[in-house]
Amino acid sequence: MPLSDVKPIDVHIHPFTVETRLGHGPSYTEAHDEYFGRSEEAPHHGRLDIPIETSYETFRGAGIERAVLVNMVSYHRWGRALPNDYIAEYCRRYPDMFLGLGGVDPHMGAKNAVAELERCVNDLGLLGLKFHPAYQEVDPADQALMYPILEACEAMDAAVLIHTGTTRMTYSKIRTCNPISIDDVATDFPKLRVIITHFGWPWTAEALAVIWRHENVYLDLSGWLPRYVYQAEPIVFQYMNTVLQDKFVFGSDYPAIDPKVWLDDFDAIVEQGYVWGGERREFRPEVYEKFVRTNALRALKLDL
């Protein structure tokens, strides 16, 4: 199947509107302005915001079929938050492109957090929740703060995307971003659908072990161009092409990376092959479609 015939699903993108910048606060804006935005290829290079209309055109031009907007809420830390209603509004305006994951602050208390989860799914039409342990100052396996929320997500069959690995978010500590915590979560909530992010680097081995162990845990490579993923951890592509071909999903982390730039970089690796064990390996024909589309349909329970 030609690569151009597959319509990708991007499971991990961020809005970069004026409202988003105000809601997420300096930890988010400094990361994007002072690090990701330095690249001339970044969609927000030299810009302080991107209207949702512009983002829509970017994804449509890249041939993306659906893209999942995520929210991050850490009111206790920043005294501000982007309402989940904004994510839902973006999705309503462009239902042919955007899906959404809401956010709740685990520190708001289980009753309030679960009520907001229910509102996100039942009233706003969002797919579930996004968590960023460093930004939110929480361990995903915290039984007091997180487990009541995750239990409710599992009961509602809501998807969860959890940041793992390092981050450029300022004023944040990454100890709680080790994907080994997701082993606790997936063991205690085996039916919960979880996507973990950024191939878990620098804890990539732990991330691979977790998705190998648990049927409903998936891994995205967002935030890194594929060439750099390959340079840092070539085992990722070997596992994607073999034993874990059903467990990887495509995410760009837009606006950190343009989705077309990400996919073009990945296409080059697919076409050229990769070296593993001193030998050049070719991607299996079915792996590409699984990675950029089919696995996401299952992870997010989408019917397209």
Short mmCIF file of C-alpha atoms in Angstrom, two decimals:
data_model
loop_
_atom_site.label_atom_id
_atom_site.label_comp_id
_atom_site.label_asym_id
_atom_site.label_seq_id
_atom_site.Cartn_x
_atom_site.Cartn_y
_atom_site.Cartn_z
CA MET A 1 0.00 0.00 0.00
CA PRO A 2 1.48 3.39 -0.96
CA LEU A 3 2.14 5.59 2.05
CA SER A 4 0.01 8.37 0.53
CA ASP A 5 -3.07 6.12 0.61
CA VAL A 6 -3.11 5.93 4.41
CA LYS A 7 -4.96 8.69 6.28
CA PRO A 8 -3.10 9.28 9.56
CA ILE A 9 -4.59 9.96 12.97
CA ASP A 10 -2.51 12.29 15.14
CA VAL A 11 -3.22 11.33 18.75
CA HIS A 12 -1.34 14.19 20.43
CA ILE A 13 -1.58 17.87 19.52
CA HIS A 14 -1.91 21.09 21.49
CA PRO A 15 -3.87 24.22 20.69
CA PHE A 16 -1.71 27.33 20.71
CA THR A 17 -4.38 30.00 20.82
CA VAL A 18 -4.38 33.10 22.99
CA GLU A 19 -6.76 31.34 25.40
CA THR A 20 -4.43 28.33 25.62
CA ARG A 21 -1.39 30.43 26.46
CA LEU A 22 -3.28 32.26 29.18
CA GLY A 23 -4.77 29.07 30.60
CA HIS A 24 -1.60 26.98 30.68
CA GLY A 25 0.65 29.69 32.08
CA PRO A 26 4.41 30.31 31.90
CA SER A 27 5.53 26.68 32.21
CA TYR A 28 3.87 25.96 28.87
CA THR A 29 4.58 29.22 27.07
CA GLU A 30 8.26 29.34 28.05
CA ALA A 31 8.79 25.81 26.77
CA HIS A 32 7.27 26.65 23.41
CA ASP A 33 8.58 30.19 23.02
CA GLU A 34 12.12 29.64 24.27
CA TYR A 35 12.78 26.08 23.08
CA PHE A 36 10.45 24.55 20.50
CA GLY A 37 9.75 27.88 18.81
CA ARG A 38 13.45 28.45 18.05
CA SER A 39 13.28 26.00 15.17
CA GLU A 40 12.37 27.71 11.91
CA GLU A 41 10.39 24.60 10.99
CA ALA A 42 8.15 24.92 14.05
CA PRO A 43 4.63 26.10 13.13
CA HIS A 44 4.76 28.76 15.85
CA HIS A 45 8.25 30.06 15.05
CA GLY A 46 8.16 33.84 15.56
CA ARG A 47 4.52 33.75 16.66
CA LEU A 48 2.84 34.09 20.02
CA ASP A 49 -0.32 32.25 19.05
CA ILE A 50 -1.90 30.20 16.27
CA PRO A 51 -5.63 30.62 15.56
CA ILE A 52 -7.50 27.34 15.51
CA GLU A 53 -8.46 28.03 11.89
CA THR A 54 -4.78 28.02 10.94
CA SER A 55 -4.19 24.77 12.80
CA TYR A 56 -7.11 23.20 10.97
CA GLU A 57 -5.63 24.15 7.60
CA THR A 58 -2.24 22.79 8.66
CA PHE A 59 -3.66 19.39 9.45
CA ARG A 60 -5.91 19.24 6.44
CA GLY A 61 -2.94 20.15 4.23
CA ALA A 62 -0.89 17.37 5.84
CA GLY A 63 -3.52 14.79 4.91
CA ILE A 64 -4.41 14.05 8.53
CA GLU A 65 -7.86 12.51 8.97
CA ARG A 66 -8.29 13.28 12.68
CA ALA A 67 -6.16 15.05 15.30
CA VAL A 68 -6.65 14.89 19.06
CA LEU A 69 -6.42 18.21 20.92
CA VAL A 70 -5.34 17.79 24.53
CA ASN A 71 -5.81 19.98 27.58
CA MET A 72 -3.61 20.21 30.69
CA VAL A 73 -5.02 21.49 33.97
CA SER A 74 -2.89 22.38 36.99
CA TYR A 75 -4.90 25.03 38.77
CA HIS A 76 -3.34 24.36 42.16
CA ARG A 77 0.12 25.18 40.75
CA TRP A 78 -0.65 28.11 38.46
CA GLY A 79 -3.95 29.52 39.71
CA ARG A 80 -5.32 29.33 36.19
CA ALA A 81 -6.58 26.73 33.75
CA LEU A 82 -7.89 26.42 30.22
CA PRO A 83 -11.54 25.35 30.50
CA ASN A 84 -12.36 22.08 28.83
CA ASP A 85 -15.15 23.93 27.06
CA TYR A 86 -12.52 25.55 24.81
CA ILE A 87 -11.27 22.16 23.62
CA ALA A 88 -14.85 21.09 23.01
CA GLU A 89 -15.58 24.28 21.08
CA TYR A 90 -12.60 23.71 18.78
CA CYS A 91 -13.89 20.20 18.13
CA ARG A 92 -17.42 21.44 17.42
CA ARG A 93 -16.15 24.02 14.96
CA TYR A 94 -14.15 21.45 12.99
CA PRO A 95 -15.77 18.06 13.64
CA ASP A 96 -14.21 16.66 10.48
CA MET A 97 -10.75 17.10 12.01
CA PHE A 98 -10.52 17.64 15.76
CA LEU A 99 -11.25 15.27 18.63
CA GLY A 100 -10.48 16.20 22.22
CA LEU A 101 -9.08 15.05 25.54
CA GLY A 102 -9.96 17.19 28.54
CA GLY A 103 -7.95 17.90 31.66
CA VAL A 104 -8.62 17.76 35.39
CA ASP A 105 -6.38 18.77 38.27
CA PRO A 106 -5.90 15.68 40.47
CA HIS A 107 -5.41 18.02 43.44
CA MET A 108 -8.98 19.32 43.14
CA GLY A 109 -10.29 16.25 44.98
CA ALA A 110 -11.72 13.04 43.63
CA LYS A 111 -15.37 14.10 43.73
CA ASN A 112 -14.77 17.28 41.74
CA ALA A 113 -12.34 15.63 39.33
CA VAL A 114 -14.69 12.76 38.54
CA ALA A 115 -17.58 15.19 38.08
CA GLU A 116 -15.51 17.13 35.55
CA LEU A 117 -14.54 13.90 33.78
CA GLU A 118 -18.21 13.00 33.48
CA ARG A 119 -18.98 16.47 32.12
CA CYS A 120 -16.13 16.19 29.60
CA VAL A 121 -17.37 12.88 28.24
CA ASN A 122 -21.15 13.14 28.60
CA ASP A 123 -21.74 16.85 27.96
CA LEU A 124 -18.74 18.04 25.95
CA GLY A 125 -18.20 14.93 23.82
CA LEU A 126 -14.51 14.55 24.66
CA LEU A 127 -12.78 11.16 24.49
CA GLY A 128 -11.23 11.22 27.96
CA LEU A 129 -8.40 12.98 29.80
CA LYS A 130 -4.77 14.07 29.41
CA PHE A 131 -2.34 14.12 32.36
CA HIS A 132 1.13 15.68 32.59
CA PRO A 133 2.72 14.42 35.85
CA ALA A 134 5.52 17.03 35.94
CA TYR A 135 3.28 19.99 35.12
CA GLN A 136 0.58 18.77 37.52
CA GLU A 137 2.96 17.64 40.28
CA VAL A 138 1.46 14.16 40.59
CA ASP A 139 2.54 10.56 40.21
CA PRO A 140 0.18 8.68 37.85
CA ALA A 141 0.13 5.80 40.34
CA ASP A 142 -0.80 7.99 43.33
CA GLN A 143 -3.60 5.98 44.90
CA ALA A 144 -5.15 8.94 46.72
CA LEU A 145 -5.03 11.58 43.96
CA MET A 146 -5.13 9.58 40.74
CA TYR A 147 -6.78 6.24 41.34
CA PRO A 148 -10.35 7.51 41.88
CA ILE A 149 -10.09 9.40 38.58
CA LEU A 150 -8.58 6.48 36.71
CA GLU A 151 -11.16 4.12 38.15
CA ALA A 152 -13.89 6.39 36.82
CA CYS A 153 -12.16 6.58 33.41
CA GLU A 154 -12.07 2.79 33.23
CA ALA A 155 -15.72 2.52 34.24
CA MET A 156 -16.73 5.07 31.59
CA ASP A 157 -14.41 3.52 28.98
CA ALA A 158 -12.70 6.89 28.60
CA ALA A 159 -9.21 7.06 27.11
CA VAL A 160 -6.27 8.51 29.02
CA LEU A 161 -3.11 10.07 27.58
CA ILE A 162 -0.26 10.43 30.09
CA HIS A 163 2.97 12.33 29.52
CA THR A 164 6.08 10.23 30.12
CA GLY A 165 9.75 11.04 29.71
CA THR A 166 11.53 14.33 29.98
CA THR A 167 9.92 17.70 29.29
CA ARG A 168 10.89 21.26 28.46
CA MET A 169 8.07 22.56 30.67
CA THR A 170 9.74 24.95 33.10
CA TYR A 171 9.38 24.84 36.90
CA SER A 172 8.61 21.12 36.57
CA LYS A 173 10.36 18.04 37.94
CA ILE A 174 10.39 14.87 35.84
CA ARG A 175 10.77 12.16 38.50
CA THR A 176 7.07 11.29 38.26
CA CYS A 177 7.30 10.98 34.45
CA ASN A 178 9.05 7.62 34.51
CA PRO A 179 6.73 5.28 32.56
CA ILE A 180 7.28 2.54 35.12
CA SER A 181 4.43 4.17 37.09
CA ILE A 182 2.12 3.20 34.24
CA ASP A 183 2.83 -0.44 35.04
CA ASP A 184 1.08 0.09 38.38
CA VAL A 185 -1.81 1.88 36.66
CA ALA A 186 -2.28 -0.75 33.95
CA THR A 187 -2.00 -3.61 36.44
CA ASP A 188 -4.64 -2.13 38.72
CA PHE A 189 -6.89 -0.95 35.85
CA PRO A 190 -6.41 -3.57 33.11
CA LYS A 191 -9.31 -2.36 30.97
CA LEU A 192 -8.21 1.29 31.01
CA ARG A 193 -7.00 2.46 27.60
CA VAL A 194 -3.77 4.44 28.10
CA ILE A 195 -1.48 6.20 25.64
CA ILE A 196 1.94 7.14 27.03
CA THR A 197 4.02 9.72 25.23
CA HIS A 198 7.43 10.69 23.83
CA PHE A 199 8.63 7.05 23.81
CA GLY A 200 9.33 7.56 27.51
CA TRP A 201 12.85 8.87 26.91
CA PRO A 202 15.21 8.62 28.78
CA TRP A 203 13.28 5.66 30.23
CA THR A 204 12.59 4.07 26.85
CA ALA A 205 13.31 0.53 28.05
CA GLU A 206 10.71 0.93 30.78
CA ALA A 207 8.19 2.31 28.28
CA LEU A 208 8.70 -0.65 25.94
CA ALA A 209 8.41 -3.09 28.82
CA VAL A 210 5.11 -1.53 29.90
CA ILE A 211 3.46 -1.61 26.48
CA TRP A 212 4.72 -5.19 25.98
CA ARG A 213 3.15 -6.27 29.28
CA HIS A 214 -0.24 -4.58 29.00
CA GLU A 215 -2.79 -5.06 26.26
CA ASN A 216 -4.38 -1.62 26.56
CA VAL A 217 -1.27 0.57 26.84
CA TYR A 218 0.12 2.30 23.74
CA LEU A 219 3.17 4.49 23.08
CA ASP A 220 3.53 7.59 20.91
CA LEU A 221 6.76 9.10 19.57
CA SER A 222 5.53 12.69 19.68
CA GLY A 223 7.76 15.69 20.23
CA TRP A 224 10.80 14.16 18.49
CA LEU A 225 11.48 13.94 14.79
CA PRO A 226 11.82 10.25 13.85
CA ARG A 227 15.45 10.69 12.80
CA TYR A 228 16.31 11.69 16.36
CA VAL A 229 14.25 8.87 17.86
CA TYR A 230 16.25 6.50 15.65
CA GLN A 231 19.58 8.02 16.67
CA ALA A 232 18.72 7.86 20.37
CA GLU A 233 16.85 4.54 20.53
CA PRO A 234 16.93 2.41 17.35
CA ILE A 235 15.26 -0.39 19.30
CA VAL A 236 12.02 1.60 19.02
CA PHE A 237 11.82 0.94 15.28
CA GLN A 238 12.81 -2.71 15.65
CA TYR A 239 10.02 -3.26 18.17
CA MET A 240 7.56 -1.23 16.09
CA ASN A 241 8.35 -3.45 13.12
CA THR A 242 8.10 -6.75 15.00
CA VAL A 243 6.76 -7.81 18.39
CA LEU A 244 5.11 -4.47 19.32
CA GLN A 245 3.71 -3.44 15.94
CA ASP A 246 0.21 -3.18 17.45
CA LYS A 247 1.25 -0.87 20.30
CA PHE A 248 2.70 2.29 18.71
CA VAL A 249 0.61 5.31 17.70
CA PHE A 250 1.47 8.45 15.75
CA GLY A 251 1.55 11.81 17.53
CA SER A 252 3.26 15.01 16.40
CA ASP A 253 3.05 17.17 19.56
CA TYR A 254 2.03 20.11 17.34
CA PRO A 255 2.90 23.00 17.47
CA ALA A 256 6.31 21.68 18.54
CA ILE A 257 6.47 19.85 15.19
CA ASP A 258 4.40 20.26 12.03
CA PRO A 259 2.59 16.97 11.33
CA LYS A 260 3.71 16.92 7.68
CA VAL A 261 7.34 17.47 8.70
CA TRP A 262 7.05 14.59 11.19
CA LEU A 263 5.45 12.21 8.70
CA ASP A 264 7.86 13.10 5.89
CA ASP A 265 10.76 12.34 8.22
CA PHE A 266 9.20 9.02 9.19
CA ASP A 267 8.45 8.15 5.56
CA ALA A 268 12.15 8.54 4.75
CA ILE A 269 13.03 5.95 7.40
CA VAL A 270 10.34 3.58 6.17
CA GLU A 271 11.54 3.88 2.58
CA GLN A 272 15.25 3.54 3.40
CA GLY A 273 14.93 0.96 6.15
CA TYR A 274 16.86 0.95 9.41
CA VAL A 275 19.89 -0.83 10.78
CA TRP A 276 19.44 -3.32 13.62
CA GLY A 277 21.90 -5.97 14.71
CA GLY A 278 24.34 -4.85 12.05
CA GLU A 279 21.81 -5.51 9.27
CA ARG A 280 19.50 -3.26 7.29
CA ARG A 281 15.86 -4.09 7.95
CA GLU A 282 12.83 -3.16 5.88
CA PHE A 283 9.52 -2.15 7.41
CA ARG A 284 6.77 -4.69 6.99
CA PRO A 285 4.02 -3.36 4.69
CA GLU A 286 1.33 -3.57 7.37
CA VAL A 287 3.36 -1.78 10.04
CA TYR A 288 3.06 1.72 8.55
CA GLU A 289 -0.73 1.68 8.47
CA LYS A 290 -0.91 0.23 11.97
CA PHE A 291 1.35 2.94 13.35
CA VAL A 292 -0.17 6.02 11.74
CA ARG A 293 -3.80 4.91 11.83
CA THR A 294 -5.10 1.47 12.84
CA ASN A 295 -3.62 1.31 16.34
CA ALA A 296 -5.08 4.75 17.14
CA LEU A 297 -8.54 3.58 16.08
CA ARG A 298 -8.29 0.85 18.68
CA ALA A 299 -6.60 2.92 21.40
CA LEU A 300 -9.24 5.66 21.14
CA LYS A 301 -12.16 3.44 20.09
CA LEU A 302 -12.83 5.49 16.98
CA ASP A 303 -15.26 4.40 14.28
CA LEU A 304 -14.26 6.25 11.12
#
